[in-house]
Coordinates of C-alpha atoms in Angstrom, one line a residue:
M1 CA 14.2 -3.6 -14.4
S2 CA 16.9 -2.5 -12.5
E3 CA 19.2 -3.2 -9.3
I4 CA 18.1 -0.7 -7.4
S5 CA 21.8 -0.6 -4.6
E6 CA 20.5 1.1 -2.4
A7 CA 16.7 2.4 -0.1
P8 CA 15.9 5.5 -1.6
P9 CA 16.6 7.8 1.9
E10 CA 12.1 7.8 2.2
A11 CA 12.2 3.7 3.3
A12 CA 13.1 4.4 6.3
A13 CA 10.2 6.8 7.2
W14 CA 7.6 4.4 5.6
A15 CA 8.2 1.2 7.2
E16 CA 8.4 2.8 9.8
L17 CA 5.2 3.9 9.5
S18 CA 4.5 0.4 7.8
R19 CA 4.9 -1.5 11.1
T20 CA 3.1 0.9 12.6
L21 CA -0.6 0.2 10.9
G22 CA 0.1 -3.5 11.1
Q23 CA 0.8 -4.8 14.0
D24 CA -2.7 -2.9 15.4
L25 CA -5.3 -6.2 14.6
L26 CA -7.6 -3.3 14.8
L27 CA -6.4 -2.0 11.1
T28 CA -4.0 -4.6 10.0
Q29 CA -5.0 -8.8 9.0
A30 CA -3.0 -11.4 7.0
S31 CA -0.9 -9.2 4.2
G32 CA -4.2 -7.0 3.9
G33 CA -3.0 -3.5 3.5
N34 CA -0.8 -1.4 2.3
T35 CA 1.6 1.7 2.0
S36 CA 3.7 3.8 -0.5
V37 CA 5.0 7.4 -1.1
K38 CA 6.0 8.7 -4.3
L39 CA 9.2 9.9 -4.5
D40 CA 8.8 12.5 -7.6
D41 CA 7.1 12.8 -10.4
Q42 CA 7.6 9.7 -11.8
H43 CA 8.4 6.8 -9.3
F44 CA 6.9 6.0 -6.7
L45 CA 7.9 3.5 -3.5
V46 CA 5.1 0.6 -2.6
K47 CA 4.7 -2.4 -0.7
A48 CA 4.8 -6.0 -1.6
S49 CA 2.4 -8.2 -2.5
G50 CA 2.4 -11.6 -0.2
L51 CA 4.5 -9.4 2.4
R52 CA 2.5 -7.6 5.9
L53 CA 3.4 -3.9 7.0
G54 CA 4.1 -5.1 10.1
E55 CA 7.2 -6.8 8.4
V56 CA 8.4 -4.7 6.0
T57 CA 12.1 -3.0 7.1
A58 CA 13.3 0.4 4.9
E59 CA 15.7 -2.4 3.6
K60 CA 12.7 -5.2 2.5
G61 CA 9.2 -6.0 1.5
W62 CA 9.0 -2.6 -0.7
V63 CA 9.3 -2.5 -5.6
L64 CA 9.7 1.3 -7.3
A65 CA 7.9 1.8 -9.6
D66 CA 7.1 3.6 -12.0
Y67 CA 3.2 5.9 -11.1
Q68 CA 3.0 8.0 -14.2
K69 CA 2.1 4.9 -16.5
I70 CA 0.0 2.9 -14.1
R71 CA -2.0 6.7 -13.8
N72 CA -2.0 6.3 -17.7
G73 CA -2.7 3.2 -17.8
V74 CA -5.6 1.7 -15.7
P75 CA -8.4 4.3 -18.1
T76 CA -6.8 2.4 -21.3
L77 CA -7.8 -0.9 -19.7
D78 CA -11.6 0.1 -19.6
K79 CA -11.6 -1.2 -23.5
E80 CA -11.4 -5.1 -22.3
E81 CA -14.5 -7.1 -22.7
D82 CA -14.8 -8.8 -19.1
V83 CA -14.2 -7.9 -15.1
E84 CA -11.4 -11.5 -15.7
A85 CA -9.6 -9.9 -18.9
K86 CA -10.0 -6.8 -16.8
S87 CA -8.3 -8.2 -14.5
R88 CA -5.0 -9.5 -16.7
A89 CA -4.8 -6.6 -18.8
Y90 CA -4.0 -4.4 -14.9
Q91 CA -2.0 -7.2 -13.6
T92 CA 0.2 -6.4 -17.0
L93 CA 0.0 -3.3 -16.9
L94 CA 1.5 -3.5 -12.6
A95 CA 3.9 -5.7 -14.2
S96 CA 5.9 -3.3 -16.4
S97 CA 4.9 -0.5 -14.4
T98 CA 7.9 -1.9 -11.5
V99 CA 10.6 -1.1 -11.5
T100 CA 12.7 -3.2 -8.9
R101 CA 14.1 -6.4 -10.0
G102 CA 12.5 -8.9 -7.0
P103 CA 9.5 -9.0 -5.3
K104 CA 5.6 -9.2 -7.3
I105 CA 4.2 -5.5 -6.9
S106 CA 1.1 -5.4 -5.0
L107 CA -2.7 -5.2 -6.6
E108 CA -3.4 -2.5 -4.7
A109 CA -0.9 -0.3 -5.7
G110 CA -3.0 1.9 -9.0
L111 CA -5.2 2.8 -5.6
H112 CA -1.8 4.3 -4.3
A113 CA -1.0 5.1 -8.1
L114 CA -5.1 6.9 -9.1
L115 CA -4.6 9.6 -5.5
P116 CA -2.9 12.6 -6.2
N117 CA -1.6 12.6 -1.8
P118 CA 2.7 11.8 -1.3
W119 CA 2.4 9.3 1.0
V120 CA -1.0 7.7 0.9
A121 CA -1.4 4.6 3.3
H122 CA -4.6 2.0 3.4
V123 CA -5.6 -0.6 5.9
H124 CA -8.4 -3.2 6.1
S125 CA -9.4 -0.9 9.3
I126 CA -13.2 -1.8 10.8
A127 CA -13.2 1.1 12.7
G128 CA -12.6 1.3 8.5
Q129 CA -15.2 -1.0 8.0
L130 CA -17.9 0.1 10.1
L131 CA -19.1 3.8 8.7
G132 CA -18.7 2.5 4.9
L133 CA -21.1 0.2 6.0
M134 CA -23.7 2.9 7.6
P135 CA -25.5 5.4 6.1
E136 CA -23.4 7.5 3.8
D137 CA -24.5 10.7 5.9
E138 CA -24.2 9.9 9.1
A139 CA -20.0 8.4 8.3
R140 CA -19.5 11.9 6.4
R141 CA -20.8 13.6 9.8
L142 CA -18.8 11.4 12.1
A143 CA -15.6 11.6 9.8
F144 CA -15.7 15.1 10.1
S145 CA -16.2 15.7 14.1
L146 CA -12.8 14.2 14.1
L147 CA -11.0 15.1 11.3
G148 CA -11.7 18.7 11.1
E149 CA -12.6 20.5 8.4
D150 CA -10.0 20.3 6.9
L151 CA -10.2 16.8 4.9
E152 CA -11.6 15.4 1.8
F153 CA -14.1 12.8 2.6
H154 CA -14.4 10.2 -0.6
W155 CA -17.2 7.1 -1.0
I156 CA -16.1 4.8 -2.8
P157 CA -18.8 1.5 -3.7
P158 CA -17.7 -2.3 -3.3
A159 CA -15.1 -3.4 -5.6
I160 CA -13.0 -5.7 -6.7
P161 CA -9.1 -5.2 -5.6
G162 CA -7.5 -4.6 -9.1
H163 CA -9.1 -2.8 -11.5
D164 CA -12.6 -2.1 -10.2
L165 CA -11.5 -0.2 -7.7
C166 CA -9.5 1.7 -9.8
A167 CA -11.9 3.0 -12.0
K168 CA -14.4 3.1 -8.7
T169 CA -11.9 5.7 -7.2
A170 CA -11.4 7.1 -10.3
K171 CA -14.8 8.8 -10.5
H172 CA -13.5 10.8 -7.6
L173 CA -9.9 12.7 -8.1
S174 CA -12.2 15.4 -10.1
A175 CA -12.7 16.4 -6.6
S176 CA -10.0 15.1 -4.5
R177 CA -7.9 18.5 -5.5
S178 CA -9.5 20.8 -2.9
G179 CA -5.8 21.7 -1.8
K180 CA -7.2 19.4 1.8
T181 CA -4.0 18.1 3.7
L182 CA -5.7 15.5 5.1
S183 CA -7.5 12.8 2.4
L184 CA -10.1 9.7 3.8
W185 CA -12.0 7.3 1.9
I186 CA -13.7 4.6 3.1
L187 CA -14.0 1.4 0.5
Q188 CA -17.1 0.0 1.2
N189 CA -16.3 -4.3 2.1
H190 CA -11.7 -2.9 2.4
G191 CA -11.8 -0.6 4.9
V192 CA -10.1 2.8 3.8
A193 CA -7.3 4.6 1.8
W194 CA -5.3 7.8 3.7
G195 CA -3.9 10.8 1.7
S196 CA -1.4 13.4 2.7
H197 CA 2.0 15.7 2.5
S198 CA 3.7 13.4 5.0
D199 CA 3.3 9.6 7.9
K200 CA 3.1 11.7 10.0
N201 CA 0.3 14.4 8.9
I202 CA -1.3 9.9 7.9
L203 CA -0.4 8.5 11.6
A204 CA -1.9 11.9 13.8
A205 CA -5.5 11.2 11.9
V206 CA -5.3 7.2 11.6
D207 CA -5.2 8.7 15.5
A208 CA -7.8 10.6 15.5
F209 CA -10.4 8.6 13.7
E210 CA -10.1 5.1 16.0
G211 CA -9.6 6.4 19.0
P212 CA -13.3 7.3 19.8
I213 CA -14.9 4.9 17.1
R214 CA -13.2 2.2 18.5
K215 CA -14.5 3.3 22.0
R216 CA -18.0 4.0 19.8
F217 CA -18.1 0.5 19.2
G218 CA -16.4 -0.9 21.7
L219 CA -14.2 -2.9 20.3
D220 CA -12.0 -3.6 23.6
R221 CA -14.4 -6.3 24.6
Y222 CA -13.7 -8.4 21.2
P223 CA -10.6 -9.7 21.8
P224 CA -8.9 -12.6 19.0
P225 CA -9.6 -15.8 19.3
A226 CA -8.2 -18.9 20.3
I227 CA -6.0 -21.3 17.7
E228 CA -5.5 -25.4 18.0
P229 CA -4.7 -27.9 16.1
L230 CA -7.8 -29.9 15.6
A231 CA -8.1 -33.7 16.1
P232 CA -5.7 -35.6 12.4
Q233 CA -9.1 -37.8 11.9
R234 CA -11.3 -34.3 10.9
S235 CA -12.0 -34.5 7.4
P236 CA -11.4 -33.8 4.2
R237 CA -7.5 -33.1 4.9
P238 CA -5.9 -32.3 2.3
Q239 CA -1.5 -33.8 2.5
G240 CA 0.1 -31.2 4.6
Q241 CA -3.0 -28.9 5.4
T242 CA -4.3 -29.5 9.0
W243 CA -7.4 -28.3 10.5
Y244 CA -7.9 -26.1 13.6
Q245 CA -10.7 -24.8 15.6
V246 CA -10.7 -20.9 16.1
R247 CA -12.7 -19.8 18.9
L248 CA -13.6 -16.1 19.5
P249 CA -14.1 -15.1 23.1
Q250 CA -16.5 -15.4 25.9
G251 CA -18.8 -12.7 26.4
P252 CA -21.0 -9.5 24.4
A253 CA -22.5 -12.5 21.5
W254 CA -21.0 -12.6 18.2
E255 CA -23.2 -12.6 15.1
F256 CA -21.5 -13.5 11.7
D257 CA -22.4 -16.7 8.9
T258 CA -20.3 -17.5 6.0
T259 CA -22.0 -15.0 3.7
P260 CA -19.5 -12.4 3.6
A261 CA -19.3 -8.7 4.1
L262 CA -15.4 -8.3 3.5
T263 CA -13.1 -9.1 0.5
D264 CA -10.6 -10.7 2.5
F265 CA -12.9 -12.3 4.1
A266 CA -13.8 -13.3 0.3
G267 CA -10.8 -13.9 -0.7
H268 CA -9.1 -16.5 2.1
F269 CA -12.0 -18.6 2.1
D270 CA -13.2 -21.7 -0.8
L271 CA -16.7 -21.3 0.5
W272 CA -18.3 -20.2 -3.5
S273 CA -16.6 -22.6 -5.2
D274 CA -17.3 -27.0 -6.2
A275 CA -14.2 -27.5 -4.0
P276 CA -14.5 -29.0 -0.1
P277 CA -14.6 -26.2 1.9
D278 CA -12.3 -24.8 3.9
F279 CA -13.6 -22.5 6.6
V280 CA -16.6 -24.2 8.7
Q281 CA -18.8 -22.5 11.0
A282 CA -19.2 -25.6 14.8
D283 CA -21.1 -22.6 16.6
D284 CA -21.6 -18.9 16.8
R285 CA -18.6 -18.1 18.2
T286 CA -16.4 -21.4 17.2
A287 CA -14.8 -22.0 13.2
H288 CA -13.1 -25.0 11.6
I289 CA -9.9 -23.5 9.1
L290 CA -7.7 -25.6 7.4
A291 CA -4.4 -24.3 6.5
A292 CA -0.9 -25.1 5.5
S293 CA 1.0 -23.9 8.2
P294 CA 1.1 -21.8 11.6
R295 CA 1.3 -18.6 9.4
D296 CA -1.6 -19.5 7.6
I297 CA -3.9 -19.8 10.0
E298 CA -2.7 -17.5 11.7
G299 CA -3.2 -15.2 8.9
H300 CA -6.9 -17.2 8.1
A301 CA -8.3 -16.3 11.8
Q302 CA -8.1 -12.7 11.9
V303 CA -9.5 -11.9 8.6
F304 CA -12.4 -14.7 10.4
Y305 CA -11.8 -12.4 13.6
A306 CA -12.4 -8.9 11.0
H307 CA -15.5 -10.8 9.8
A308 CA -17.3 -11.6 12.3
L309 CA -16.8 -8.5 15.0
V310 CA -17.8 -6.4 11.7
S311 CA -20.4 -8.4 11.3
T312 CA -21.4 -8.2 14.8
I313 CA -21.1 -4.8 15.1
S314 CA -23.3 -3.7 11.8
R315 CA -26.4 -6.5 12.5
Q316 CA -26.3 -5.4 16.3
A317 CA -26.5 -1.7 14.4
G318 CA -29.4 -2.6 11.4
W319 CA -26.8 -2.0 8.7
F320 CA -25.2 -4.6 7.9
R321 CA -24.9 -5.3 4.0
P322 CA -22.7 -8.1 2.3
L323 CA -20.9 -8.2 -0.7
P324 CA -22.2 -8.4 -3.9
P325 CA -22.9 -11.7 -5.1
D326 CA -21.1 -10.5 -8.9
A327 CA -17.7 -8.8 -6.7
V328 CA -17.9 -12.1 -4.5
R329 CA -17.5 -14.7 -7.7
A330 CA -15.0 -12.2 -8.9
I331 CA -12.7 -12.5 -6.5
K332 CA -12.2 -16.1 -5.9
L333 CA -10.7 -15.3 -10.1
L334 CA -7.9 -13.0 -8.8
L335 CA -4.5 -13.9 -10.6
L336 CA -2.1 -11.8 -8.9
E337 CA -1.4 -12.8 -5.6
R338 CA -2.6 -16.4 -3.4
P339 CA -5.7 -15.3 -1.3
T340 CA -4.1 -16.6 2.1
E341 CA -1.5 -13.7 2.1
G342 CA -4.7 -11.9 0.6
Y343 CA -4.7 -8.0 -1.1

């Protein structure tokens, strides 16, 4: 690793793209999502682990890494015996590819390294997650109707963030050299990844995609939830943590439970182990959530909101499809990043 005396010239545009995407709750929740730009034929700048997209600057929130080393290393991980071993080896690969000191590289950096586009933006878009749950043919037609024919469209099945997502994405890479100027990767139960030759092209595509889909599903009818602390006697209450009430607004009916539809929901909450739960559904629009700080509960509430919104609309449309149980178990074993900070 080495010290970098100054930010690469592309860092300012990267930070502006990141903040634009990160300040929209329907695109990113908590520290979900990631952005990157390839600087040359070996190195790329990618968001660091644990930070939120809306918080980065040209000087802070990124790492420099060797994307060719990641590309070459991902196929070799298949020799590992099981999912957990692959995950550990993948994290070691990411760490060894990092050029800069300081913040860790994000778990999702492998996806960015594999994609051929100079600019890549991965977001946990509500619109994109709804497309990932609808029938593939319908989703494909809708995407092309909004974005035109100069589009590569890829449909990736549910995957564990990290090596598993990279492996499933790699199977589609042979079809991603078509010369199209825009790539859209639908990551089922997870979000979307955009790839293009410029940051401006990605922002234009996001606008063309998000507006009509949000209007189609009436997402403006579902404002974010209200958060307030619960009485201190709520138990169990581990030391240093507080129970909060997170209440979705009245209006259209909400349809959700704790069945995980999103990778973020499985990562943020401990509902699938022997530990006491940190998320309790109180009624059809209220959850009690355990958190360690105001920032912590803000992130948890955002993920709960996304989960409730995607669950509600997909159930009403008849295409709700939860994460496979083995994926949920594997997500809980991820070691690189704290679950409260997403992926």
